[in-house]
Amino acid sequence: MKENRIQLSDHFSYGRLMRFAAAPIMMMVFTSIYGVVDGLFISNFVGKIPFAAINLIMPFIMVLSGMGFMVGTGGSALVAKTLGEGNREDADRYFSMLVVFTVILGASMTAIGLFAMEPIARLLGATDEMLPDCVAYGNVVMAFTTAFMLQNLFQTILSTAEKPKLGLFYTVAAGVTNMVLDALFVALFQWGVVGAALATGISQCVGGVLPLIYFLRPNTSLLRVRKTGLEFKIILKACSNGASEFMSNISGSIVAMLYNFQLLKYAGADGVAVYGVLMYVSFIFVAVFIGYTLASSPIVGFNHGSANHTELKNILKKSVVLMICGGTIMMALSWALSGVLADVFVGYDQGLRDMTQHAFVIFAFSFLLAGFNIFASSFFTALNNGAISAIISFLRSLVFQILAVLVLTLILGLDGIWWSVAVADLFAILISVV
C-alpha cells in the first residue's frame, strides 16, 4: 500500500496533524460503527429484551477485553519514546514482548470470562427473561477475547509504526466482515444474539490476526515482531503507562453497571435499552477523539524521547483547539440527529423512541467536554507519566460519574442519569486544566 508518509519527527501544522490523524480517526469511527451494528440488528430483528440483555452484560466483557487497549496504548508510548531515542532494535524487542504478553493475557481472560459469565450476569441484575441472552452472547464473545485484544493493540501500534492507513484498512476489513455476517447470521439465519456474537468474534479475528501476520513478516513499517522473551520490567512499564486507559475502561464498565441498576429501578428494561442506544452512538462520536489521540500520542512520545519541547508545546496547543472545536460540532450533531437515531434503533416502540430522543438531547452536552479530557489523559500517557494520566481518567470516568449519577437521580429522577456524564466531564475538565 503506497503512502505519502508523514514522519513522527516532522513539524506539525494543523493540516499535517489532521492528515496524520485522519486514518486513525476513521479507523476508530469505523470500529465503533461496526460495533453498533450488533445492537442495531439485535434491537430490530430479535427484540428489546435481548437488546437490553447484551447491554447489561457488555460492561463485564469490556473490563476483561479492555486490557488489550491498556497494553497497546501504554506500550505504544514506550515504543514511540524508544524510537525517538533512535533505538529501533529495542523498539522491536519491546513491541514483540507486548504481542506475546497480549496473547497470554487474552487466553487467561477467556478462561475467566467463560467461568464467570452466568454468576456475573445475575450479579448485574439480569432478570430470568434476560439471563439466557446475557450468557449466550457473553460466552461466544469471550471465546474471541485474544483476537479482540490483539486488534486493540495493533490499532494503537500501527500509528507508531507510521502505518495509520494500514490500520484503517484492517479496521475496514473487520467492519465489513462484521456487517455482512450480522446480516446473514441475525437477519437471514435468525440465530439471535449468538449470531451477532459470532459475527463480532470473526470480525475481530480479521482485525487482530491479519496485522499480526503483517508484523511477523518483513515489512516497510518501523516495527516487526521478532523472537523474544518477556521482561517483567518492560511489561510493567507498558501497563503502568496504559493504566489510565485501562482505568477508564474499568471505570466506564463499573459506571455502566451502576447506571443499569439505577435504570432498572427508575425505568425497567426500557431504561437499559435507552442507555444502550446512547452508549452505541456515544462510541461513534467519542471514537473521533480517541482516534485523534491514537495519532497524536506517538508524536508526543517521539518528541518526548528526542527532547523536542518546542514541538511538544506546538502539539499541545493545536490539540486543545481541535478538541474544543470537535466537541462543539459533536454536540450540535447529536442534537440534530437525535430523532433520526432514536428511530433507527427503537422506532418500533413509540414510548421507547420518545424516551431515547429526550435522553439524547440531554446527553449531548457531554460531547462538548469529553474530547479535551480524553486528550489530556492520553497526553500524559504519551509522556510516559501514567500516574497523572490515571488520576485524570480515574476522577473523570469513575469518581465524578458515580457521584453524579447517585446525587442527580435523587434530585432529577431519571433525567439525572442522562445529565450525569456531562456533569462529571465538567468537573473533570477542571482537573485536566490544572
PDB file of N, CA and C in Angstrom, residues 17 21 39 55 68 70 75-76 107 118 121 155 162 166 177 226 245 257 282 303 360 386-387 403 411 413:
ATOM      1  N   LEU A  17      -1.164  17.695  10.904  1.00  0.00           N
ATOM      2  CA  LEU A  17      -1.661  16.960  12.062  1.00  0.00           C
ATOM      3  C   LEU A  17      -2.964  16.230  11.727  1.00  0.00           C
ATOM      4  N   ALA A  21      -3.795  12.264  11.456  1.00  0.00           N
ATOM      5  CA  ALA A  21      -4.829  11.736  12.339  1.00  0.00           C
ATOM      6  C   ALA A  21      -6.035  11.187  11.581  1.00  0.00           C
ATOM      7  N   GLY A  39     -25.879  -4.234  17.982  1.00  0.00           N
ATOM      8  CA  GLY A  39     -27.036  -3.725  18.699  1.00  0.00           C
ATOM      9  C   GLY A  39     -28.179  -3.375  17.777  1.00  0.00           C
ATOM     10  N   ASN A  55     -26.649  -5.295  26.464  1.00  0.00           N
ATOM     11  CA  ASN A  55     -26.139  -4.062  27.076  1.00  0.00           C
ATOM     12  C   ASN A  55     -25.858  -4.255  28.557  1.00  0.00           C
ATOM     13  N   GLY A  68      -6.314  -5.271  26.522  1.00  0.00           N
ATOM     14  CA  GLY A  68      -5.554  -5.150  25.283  1.00  0.00           C
ATOM     15  C   GLY A  68      -5.299  -3.703  24.920  1.00  0.00           C
ATOM     16  N   MET A  70      -5.094  -1.293  27.122  1.00  0.00           N
ATOM     17  CA  MET A  70      -4.110  -0.823  28.102  1.00  0.00           C
ATOM     18  C   MET A  70      -2.694  -1.143  27.622  1.00  0.00           C
ATOM     19  N   GLY A  75       2.087   0.545  25.795  1.00  0.00           N
ATOM     20  CA  GLY A  75       3.221   0.018  25.041  1.00  0.00           C
ATOM     21  C   GLY A  75       3.585   0.907  23.870  1.00  0.00           C
ATOM     22  N   SER A  76       2.578   1.482  23.212  1.00  0.00           N
ATOM     23  CA  SER A  76       2.823   2.377  22.088  1.00  0.00           C
ATOM     24  C   SER A  76       3.631   3.589  22.531  1.00  0.00           C
ATOM     25  N   ALA A 107      -5.806 -15.280  26.471  1.00  0.00           N
ATOM     26  CA  ALA A 107      -6.219 -16.645  26.803  1.00  0.00           C
ATOM     27  C   ALA A 107      -6.687 -16.744  28.251  1.00  0.00           C
ATOM     28  N   GLU A 118     -22.298 -16.526  33.872  1.00  0.00           N
ATOM     29  CA  GLU A 118     -23.651 -16.595  34.434  1.00  0.00           C
ATOM     30  C   GLU A 118     -23.759 -15.924  35.803  1.00  0.00           C
ATOM     31  N   ALA A 121     -23.723 -12.199  35.310  1.00  0.00           N
ATOM     32  CA  ALA A 121     -24.974 -11.711  34.728  1.00  0.00           C
ATOM     33  C   ALA A 121     -26.042 -11.551  35.812  1.00  0.00           C
ATOM     34  N   GLN A 155      -4.255  -1.486  16.722  1.00  0.00           N
ATOM     35  CA  GLN A 155      -4.843  -0.194  16.366  1.00  0.00           C
ATOM     36  C   GLN A 155      -4.005   0.953  16.903  1.00  0.00           C
ATOM     37  N   GLU A 162       4.168   4.266  11.906  1.00  0.00           N
ATOM     38  CA  GLU A 162       3.982   5.151  10.750  1.00  0.00           C
ATOM     39  C   GLU A 162       3.170   4.485   9.642  1.00  0.00           C
ATOM     40  N   LEU A 166      -2.724   1.697   6.990  1.00  0.00           N
ATOM     41  CA  LEU A 166      -2.823   0.243   7.023  1.00  0.00           C
ATOM     42  C   LEU A 166      -3.756  -0.180   8.157  1.00  0.00           C
ATOM     43  N   THR A 177     -16.652  -7.321   7.381  1.00  0.00           N
ATOM     44  CA  THR A 177     -16.908  -8.714   7.771  1.00  0.00           C
ATOM     45  C   THR A 177     -18.032  -8.794   8.797  1.00  0.00           C
ATOM     46  N   ARG A 226       9.613  -9.975  16.492  1.00  0.00           N
ATOM     47  CA  ARG A 226      10.771 -10.870  16.465  1.00  0.00           C
ATOM     48  C   ARG A 226      10.729 -11.801  17.665  1.00  0.00           C
ATOM     49  N   GLU A 245      -5.848   4.299  30.546  1.00  0.00           N
ATOM     50  CA  GLU A 245      -6.799   3.784  29.566  1.00  0.00           C
ATOM     51  C   GLU A 245      -7.547   2.573  30.126  1.00  0.00           C
ATOM     52  N   MET A 257     -22.530  -0.458  34.915  1.00  0.00           N
ATOM     53  CA  MET A 257     -23.259  -1.385  35.782  1.00  0.00           C
ATOM     54  C   MET A 257     -24.157  -0.612  36.763  1.00  0.00           C
ATOM     55  N   SER A 282     -22.665   7.120  21.390  1.00  0.00           N
ATOM     56  CA  SER A 282     -21.532   7.761  22.054  1.00  0.00           C
ATOM     57  C   SER A 282     -20.213   7.139  21.603  1.00  0.00           C
ATOM     58  N   ASN A 303       8.612  12.972  20.326  1.00  0.00           N
ATOM     59  CA  ASN A 303       9.252  14.246  20.643  1.00  0.00           C
ATOM     60  C   ASN A 303       9.695  14.322  22.099  1.00  0.00           C
ATOM     61  N   PHE A 360     -31.140  11.751  24.471  1.00  0.00           N
ATOM     62  CA  PHE A 360     -30.097  12.233  23.564  1.00  0.00           C
ATOM     63  C   PHE A 360     -29.859  13.727  23.730  1.00  0.00           C
ATOM     64  N   GLY A 386       2.245   7.806  33.567  1.00  0.00           N
ATOM     65  CA  GLY A 386       0.994   7.090  33.759  1.00  0.00           C
ATOM     66  C   GLY A 386       0.229   7.527  34.983  1.00  0.00           C
ATOM     67  N   ALA A 387       0.920   8.066  35.999  1.00  0.00           N
ATOM     68  CA  ALA A 387       0.265   8.438  37.254  1.00  0.00           C
ATOM     69  C   ALA A 387      -0.729   9.581  37.052  1.00  0.00           C
ATOM     70  N   LEU A 403     -20.617   9.798  41.639  1.00  0.00           N
ATOM     71  CA  LEU A 403     -21.237  10.830  42.461  1.00  0.00           C
ATOM     72  C   LEU A 403     -22.386  11.510  41.724  1.00  0.00           C
ATOM     73  N   ILE A 411     -32.254  14.134  42.795  1.00  0.00           N
ATOM     74  CA  ILE A 411     -32.807  15.467  42.530  1.00  0.00           C
ATOM     75  C   ILE A 411     -33.717  15.468  41.295  1.00  0.00           C
ATOM     76  N   GLY A 413     -34.456  12.550  39.258  1.00  0.00           N
ATOM     77  CA  GLY A 413     -35.040  11.273  38.847  1.00  0.00           C
ATOM     78  C   GLY A 413     -34.309  10.696  37.650  1.00  0.00           C
TER      79      GLY A 413
END
